[in-house]
XYZ file of N, CA and C in Angstrom:
483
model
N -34.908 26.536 -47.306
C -33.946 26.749 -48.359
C -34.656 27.443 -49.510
N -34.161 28.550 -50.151
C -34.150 28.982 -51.305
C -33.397 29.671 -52.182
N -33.933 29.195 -53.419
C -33.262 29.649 -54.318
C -33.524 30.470 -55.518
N -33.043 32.082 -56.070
C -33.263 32.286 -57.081
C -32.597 31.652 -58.368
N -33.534 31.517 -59.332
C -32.483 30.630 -60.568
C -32.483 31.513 -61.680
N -31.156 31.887 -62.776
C -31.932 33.062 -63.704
C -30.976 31.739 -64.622
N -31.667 31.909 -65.836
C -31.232 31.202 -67.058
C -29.974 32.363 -67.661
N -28.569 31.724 -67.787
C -27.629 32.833 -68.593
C -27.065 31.816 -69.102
N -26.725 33.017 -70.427
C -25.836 32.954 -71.375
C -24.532 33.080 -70.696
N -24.043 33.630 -69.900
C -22.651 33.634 -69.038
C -22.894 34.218 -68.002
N -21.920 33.505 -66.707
C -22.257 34.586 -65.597
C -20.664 33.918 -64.567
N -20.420 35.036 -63.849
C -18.878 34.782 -63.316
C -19.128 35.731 -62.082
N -18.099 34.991 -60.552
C -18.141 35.397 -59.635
C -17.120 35.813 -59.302
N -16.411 37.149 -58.989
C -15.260 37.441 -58.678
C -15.267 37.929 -57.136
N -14.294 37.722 -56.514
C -13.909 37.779 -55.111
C -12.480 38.444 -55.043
N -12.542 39.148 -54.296
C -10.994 39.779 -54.102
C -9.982 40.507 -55.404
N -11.370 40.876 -56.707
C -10.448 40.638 -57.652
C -10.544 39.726 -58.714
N -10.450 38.373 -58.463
C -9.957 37.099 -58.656
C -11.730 36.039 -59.319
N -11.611 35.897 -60.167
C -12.866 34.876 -60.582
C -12.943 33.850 -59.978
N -13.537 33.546 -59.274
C -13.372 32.495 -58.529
C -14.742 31.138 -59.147
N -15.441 31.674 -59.936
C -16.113 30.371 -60.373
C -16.859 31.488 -61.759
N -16.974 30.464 -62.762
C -17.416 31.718 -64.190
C -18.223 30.067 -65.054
N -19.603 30.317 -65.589
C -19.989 29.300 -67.137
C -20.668 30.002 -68.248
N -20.472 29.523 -69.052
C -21.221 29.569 -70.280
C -22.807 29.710 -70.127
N -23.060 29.198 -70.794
C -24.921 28.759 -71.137
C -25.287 28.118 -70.064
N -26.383 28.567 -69.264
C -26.320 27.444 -68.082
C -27.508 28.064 -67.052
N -27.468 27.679 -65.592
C -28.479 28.761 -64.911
C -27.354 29.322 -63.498
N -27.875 30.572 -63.303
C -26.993 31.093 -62.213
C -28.020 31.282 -60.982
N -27.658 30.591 -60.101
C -28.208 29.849 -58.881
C -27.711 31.240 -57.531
N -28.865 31.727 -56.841
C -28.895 32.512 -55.688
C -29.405 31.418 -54.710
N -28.609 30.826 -53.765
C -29.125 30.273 -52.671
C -28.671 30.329 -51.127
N -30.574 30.635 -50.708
C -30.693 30.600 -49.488
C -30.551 29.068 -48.524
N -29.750 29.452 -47.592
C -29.712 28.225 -46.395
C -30.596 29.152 -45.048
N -31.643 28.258 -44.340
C -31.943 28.221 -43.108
C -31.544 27.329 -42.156
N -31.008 27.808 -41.012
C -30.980 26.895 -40.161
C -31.537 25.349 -39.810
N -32.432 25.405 -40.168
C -33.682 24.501 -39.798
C -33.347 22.872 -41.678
N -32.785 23.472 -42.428
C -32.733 22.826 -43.419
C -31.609 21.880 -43.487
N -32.082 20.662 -43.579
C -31.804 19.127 -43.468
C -30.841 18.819 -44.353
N -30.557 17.442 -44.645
C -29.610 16.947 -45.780
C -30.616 16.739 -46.684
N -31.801 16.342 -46.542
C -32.566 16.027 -47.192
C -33.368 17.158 -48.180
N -33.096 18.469 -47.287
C -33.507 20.016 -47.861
C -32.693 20.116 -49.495
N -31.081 19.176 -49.073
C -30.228 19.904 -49.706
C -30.115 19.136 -51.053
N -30.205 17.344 -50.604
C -30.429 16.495 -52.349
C -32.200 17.491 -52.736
N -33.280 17.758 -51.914
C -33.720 17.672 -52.802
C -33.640 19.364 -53.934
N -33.204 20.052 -53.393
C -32.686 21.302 -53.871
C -32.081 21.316 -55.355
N -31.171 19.818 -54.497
C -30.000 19.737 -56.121
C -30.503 19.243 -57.104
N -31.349 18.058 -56.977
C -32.048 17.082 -57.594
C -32.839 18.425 -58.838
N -33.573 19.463 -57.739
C -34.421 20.019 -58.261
C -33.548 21.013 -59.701
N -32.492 21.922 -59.366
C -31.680 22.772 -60.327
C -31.266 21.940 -61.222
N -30.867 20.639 -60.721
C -30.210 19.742 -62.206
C -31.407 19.462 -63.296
N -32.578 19.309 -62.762
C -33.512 18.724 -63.625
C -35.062 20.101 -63.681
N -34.201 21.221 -63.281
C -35.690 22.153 -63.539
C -35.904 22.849 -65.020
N -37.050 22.317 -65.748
C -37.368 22.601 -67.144
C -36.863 23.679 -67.735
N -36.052 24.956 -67.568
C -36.269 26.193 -68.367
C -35.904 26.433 -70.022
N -35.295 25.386 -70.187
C -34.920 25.667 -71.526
C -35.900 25.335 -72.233
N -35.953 25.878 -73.702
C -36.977 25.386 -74.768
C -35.937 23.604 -75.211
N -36.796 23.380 -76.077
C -36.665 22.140 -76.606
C -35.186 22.085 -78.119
N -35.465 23.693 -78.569
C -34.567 23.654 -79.438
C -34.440 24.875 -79.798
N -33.680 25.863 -79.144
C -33.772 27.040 -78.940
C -33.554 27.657 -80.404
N -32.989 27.178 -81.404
C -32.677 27.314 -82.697
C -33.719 27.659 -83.899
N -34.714 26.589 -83.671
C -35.509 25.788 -84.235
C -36.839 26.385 -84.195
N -37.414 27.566 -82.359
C -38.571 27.375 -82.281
C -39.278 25.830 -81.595
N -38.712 24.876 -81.319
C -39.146 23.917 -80.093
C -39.961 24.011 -79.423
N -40.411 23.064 -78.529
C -41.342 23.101 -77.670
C -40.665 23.766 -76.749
N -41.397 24.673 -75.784
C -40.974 25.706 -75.067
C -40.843 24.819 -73.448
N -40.039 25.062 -72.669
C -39.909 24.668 -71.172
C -40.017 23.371 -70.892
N -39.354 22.829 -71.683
C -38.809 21.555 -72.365
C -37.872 20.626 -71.572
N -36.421 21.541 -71.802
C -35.425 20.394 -71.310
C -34.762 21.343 -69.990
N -33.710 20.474 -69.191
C -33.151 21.309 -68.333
C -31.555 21.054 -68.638
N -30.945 21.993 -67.246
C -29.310 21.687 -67.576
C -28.815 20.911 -67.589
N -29.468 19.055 -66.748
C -29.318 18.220 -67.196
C -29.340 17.018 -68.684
N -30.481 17.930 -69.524
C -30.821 17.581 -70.529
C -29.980 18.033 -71.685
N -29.295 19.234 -71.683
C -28.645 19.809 -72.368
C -26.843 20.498 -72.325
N -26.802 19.431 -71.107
C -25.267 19.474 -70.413
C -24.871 20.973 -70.340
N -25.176 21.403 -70.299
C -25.222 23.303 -69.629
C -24.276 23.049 -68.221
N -24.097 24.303 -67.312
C -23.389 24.687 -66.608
C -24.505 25.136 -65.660
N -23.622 25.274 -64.319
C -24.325 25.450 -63.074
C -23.353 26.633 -62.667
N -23.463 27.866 -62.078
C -23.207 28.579 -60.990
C -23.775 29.085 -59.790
N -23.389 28.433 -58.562
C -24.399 28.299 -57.468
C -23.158 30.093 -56.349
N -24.068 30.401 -55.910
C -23.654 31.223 -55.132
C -24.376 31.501 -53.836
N -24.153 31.443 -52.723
C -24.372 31.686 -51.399
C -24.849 32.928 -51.538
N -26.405 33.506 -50.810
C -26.844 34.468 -50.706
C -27.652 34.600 -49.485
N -26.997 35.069 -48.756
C -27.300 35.087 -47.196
C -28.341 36.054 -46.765
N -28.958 36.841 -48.235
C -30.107 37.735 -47.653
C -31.302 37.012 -47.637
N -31.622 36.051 -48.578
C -32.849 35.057 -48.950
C -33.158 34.323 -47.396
N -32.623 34.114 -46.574
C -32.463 33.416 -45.242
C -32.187 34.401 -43.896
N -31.114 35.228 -44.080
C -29.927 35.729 -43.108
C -30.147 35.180 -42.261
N -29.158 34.009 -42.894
C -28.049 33.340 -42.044
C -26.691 33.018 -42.196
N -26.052 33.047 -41.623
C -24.693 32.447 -41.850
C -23.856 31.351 -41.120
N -24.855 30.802 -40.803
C -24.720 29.301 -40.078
C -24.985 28.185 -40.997
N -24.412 28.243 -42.308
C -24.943 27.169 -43.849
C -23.937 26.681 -44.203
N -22.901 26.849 -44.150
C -21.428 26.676 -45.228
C -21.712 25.145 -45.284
N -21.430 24.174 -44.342
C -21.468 22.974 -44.470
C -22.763 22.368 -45.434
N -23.857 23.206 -44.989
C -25.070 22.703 -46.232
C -25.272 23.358 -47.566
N -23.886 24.532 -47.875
C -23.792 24.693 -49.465
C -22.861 24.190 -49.517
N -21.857 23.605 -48.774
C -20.767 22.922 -49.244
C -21.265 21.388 -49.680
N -22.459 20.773 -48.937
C -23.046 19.092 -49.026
C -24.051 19.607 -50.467
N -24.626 20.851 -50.664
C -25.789 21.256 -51.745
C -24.420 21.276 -52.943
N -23.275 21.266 -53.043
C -21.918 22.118 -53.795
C -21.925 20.463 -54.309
N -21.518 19.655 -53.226
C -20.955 17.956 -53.522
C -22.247 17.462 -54.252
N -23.359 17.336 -53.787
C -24.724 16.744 -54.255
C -24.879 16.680 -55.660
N -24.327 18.340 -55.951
C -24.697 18.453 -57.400
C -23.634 17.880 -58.392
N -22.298 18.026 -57.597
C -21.282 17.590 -59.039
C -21.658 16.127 -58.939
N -21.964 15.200 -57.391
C -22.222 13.787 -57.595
C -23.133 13.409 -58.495
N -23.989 14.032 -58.707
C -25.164 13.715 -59.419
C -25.098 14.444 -61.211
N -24.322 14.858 -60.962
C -24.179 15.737 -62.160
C -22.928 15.225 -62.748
N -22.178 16.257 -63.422
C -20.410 16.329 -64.229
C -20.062 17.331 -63.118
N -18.754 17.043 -62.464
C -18.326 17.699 -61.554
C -17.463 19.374 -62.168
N -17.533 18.926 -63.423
C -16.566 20.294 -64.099
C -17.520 21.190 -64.440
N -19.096 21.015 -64.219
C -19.536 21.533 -64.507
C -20.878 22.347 -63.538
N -20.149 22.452 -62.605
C -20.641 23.056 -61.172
C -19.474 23.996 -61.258
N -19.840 25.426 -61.025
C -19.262 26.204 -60.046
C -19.902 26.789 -58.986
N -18.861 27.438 -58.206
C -19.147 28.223 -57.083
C -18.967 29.104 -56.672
N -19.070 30.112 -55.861
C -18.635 31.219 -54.945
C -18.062 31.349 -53.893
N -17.743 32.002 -53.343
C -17.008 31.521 -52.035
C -18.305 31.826 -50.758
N -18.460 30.860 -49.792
C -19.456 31.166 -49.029
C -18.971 32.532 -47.957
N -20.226 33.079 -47.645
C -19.714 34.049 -46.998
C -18.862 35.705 -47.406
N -17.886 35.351 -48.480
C -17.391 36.352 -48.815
C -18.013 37.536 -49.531
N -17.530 38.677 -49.720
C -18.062 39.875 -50.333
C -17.824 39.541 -52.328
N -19.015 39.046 -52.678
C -18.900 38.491 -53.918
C -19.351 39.569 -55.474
N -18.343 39.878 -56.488
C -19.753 40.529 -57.465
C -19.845 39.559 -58.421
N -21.027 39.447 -58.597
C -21.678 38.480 -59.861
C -22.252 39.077 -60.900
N -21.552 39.048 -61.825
C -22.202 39.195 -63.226
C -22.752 38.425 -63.865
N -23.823 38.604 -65.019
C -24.498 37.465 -65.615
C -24.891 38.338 -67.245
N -25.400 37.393 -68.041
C -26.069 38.194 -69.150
C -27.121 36.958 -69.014
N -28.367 37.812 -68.390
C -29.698 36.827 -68.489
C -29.912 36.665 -69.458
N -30.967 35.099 -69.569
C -32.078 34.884 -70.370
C -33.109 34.683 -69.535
N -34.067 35.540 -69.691
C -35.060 35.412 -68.763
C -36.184 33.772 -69.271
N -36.713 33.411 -67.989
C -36.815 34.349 -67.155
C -36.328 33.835 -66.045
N -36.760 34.445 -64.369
C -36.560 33.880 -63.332
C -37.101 33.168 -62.868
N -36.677 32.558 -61.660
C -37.527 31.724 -60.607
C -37.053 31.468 -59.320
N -38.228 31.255 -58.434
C -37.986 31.232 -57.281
C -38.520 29.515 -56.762
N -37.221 29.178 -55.512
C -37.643 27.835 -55.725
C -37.288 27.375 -53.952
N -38.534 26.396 -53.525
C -38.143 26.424 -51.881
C -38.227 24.898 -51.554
N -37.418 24.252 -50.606
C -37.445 22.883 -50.491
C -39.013 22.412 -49.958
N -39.894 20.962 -50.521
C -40.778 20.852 -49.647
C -40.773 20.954 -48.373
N -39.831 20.476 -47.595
C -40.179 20.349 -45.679
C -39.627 21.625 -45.533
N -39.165 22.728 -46.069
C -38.827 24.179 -45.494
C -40.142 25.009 -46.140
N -40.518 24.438 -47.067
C -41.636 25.106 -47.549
C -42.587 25.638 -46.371
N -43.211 24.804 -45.390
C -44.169 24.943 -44.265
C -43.350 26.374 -43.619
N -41.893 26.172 -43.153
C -41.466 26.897 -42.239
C -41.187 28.589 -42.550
N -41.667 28.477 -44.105
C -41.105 30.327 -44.070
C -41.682 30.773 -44.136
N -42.773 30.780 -43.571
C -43.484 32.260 -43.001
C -42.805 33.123 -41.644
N -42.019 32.078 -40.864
C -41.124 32.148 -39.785
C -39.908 33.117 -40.224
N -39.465 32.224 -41.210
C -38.299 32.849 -41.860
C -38.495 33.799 -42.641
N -39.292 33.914 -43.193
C -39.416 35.290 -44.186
C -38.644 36.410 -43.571
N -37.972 36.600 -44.765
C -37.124 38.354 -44.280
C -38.208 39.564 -43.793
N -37.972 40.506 -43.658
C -39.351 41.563 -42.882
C -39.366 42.146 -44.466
N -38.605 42.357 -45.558
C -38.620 43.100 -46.210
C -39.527 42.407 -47.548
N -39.805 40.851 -47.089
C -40.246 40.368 -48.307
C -41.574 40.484 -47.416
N -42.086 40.162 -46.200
C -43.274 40.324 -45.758
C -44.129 41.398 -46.125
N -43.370 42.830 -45.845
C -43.545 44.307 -45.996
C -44.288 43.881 -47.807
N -43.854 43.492 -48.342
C -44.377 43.461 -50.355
C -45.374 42.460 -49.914
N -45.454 41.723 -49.748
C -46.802 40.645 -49.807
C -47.933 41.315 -48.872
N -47.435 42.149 -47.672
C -48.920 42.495 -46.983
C -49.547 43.574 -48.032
N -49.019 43.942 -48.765
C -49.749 44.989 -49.837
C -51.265 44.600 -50.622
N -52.055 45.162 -50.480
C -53.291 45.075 -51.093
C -53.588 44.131 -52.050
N -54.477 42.908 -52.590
C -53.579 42.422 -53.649
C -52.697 41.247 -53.838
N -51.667 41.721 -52.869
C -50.974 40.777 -53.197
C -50.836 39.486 -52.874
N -50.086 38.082 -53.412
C -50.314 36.769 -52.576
C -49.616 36.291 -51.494
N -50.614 35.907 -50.905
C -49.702 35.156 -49.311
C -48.909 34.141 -49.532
């Protein structure tokens, strides 16, 4: 499992037209499903976006920097299915259990989503920065999974394995 996370000020998913999931201040969530990834892939995924540090402490103020998370600061979630991080499309049921995990554990009004599978555009107005984020027990397995196109950038001179 992975996931890109970008910190926004707003970001909205439209389908067909139609917005189908849009928040405020919050982080906008790219996630990969692999085959191979558990229930256990998927609390700890959620566990991880509800409680991952990016915000400063008091963005106003100058605060301590990488401080609190969207749990800390009741922010918004937009999670969206991204089937290139994996390509697969054998996941729906484990972004639909990663979809439940988070409003259980979270405020349910404050999860959105995308539609899995569909032809989606997502807009956002970042705050940087990004991140990239992989479950421990899938962690071992993606060198397997790695796309060819992310392999192709890491065999480069330099760069890290």
């Amino acid at each position: 499992m992975r996931a890109i996370v970008q910190r926004v000020s707003r970001a909205a998913v439209v389908v067909d037209g139609a917005t189908v999931g849009e928040i405020g201040r919050g982080i906008c969530v790219l996630l990969g499903i692999c085959q191979s990834d558990t229930a256990q892939d998927a609390d700890w995924m959620s566990k991880k976006l509800l409680n991952l540090r990016l915000f400063d402490e008091n963005d106003e103020q100058g605060g301590k920097r990488w401080m609190k998370s969207v749990r800390d600061l009741g922010l918004e979630v937009l999670v969206v299915s991204q089937f290139t991080l994996h390509a697969t499309l054998k996941a729906e049921k484990m972004y639909a259990d990663i979809l439940e995990s988070m409003r259980r554990d979270y405020q349910e009004d404050k999860i959105k989503a995308g539609v899995f599978g569909a032809m989606m555009e997502v807009s956002s107005t970042k705050l940087w920065p990004r991140y990239a984020l992989t479950s421990h027990s899938s962690h071992a397995r993606m060198k397997s999974h790695r796309p060819s196109w992310l392999t192709s950038l890491r065999a480069r001179p330099g760069a890290d394995s």
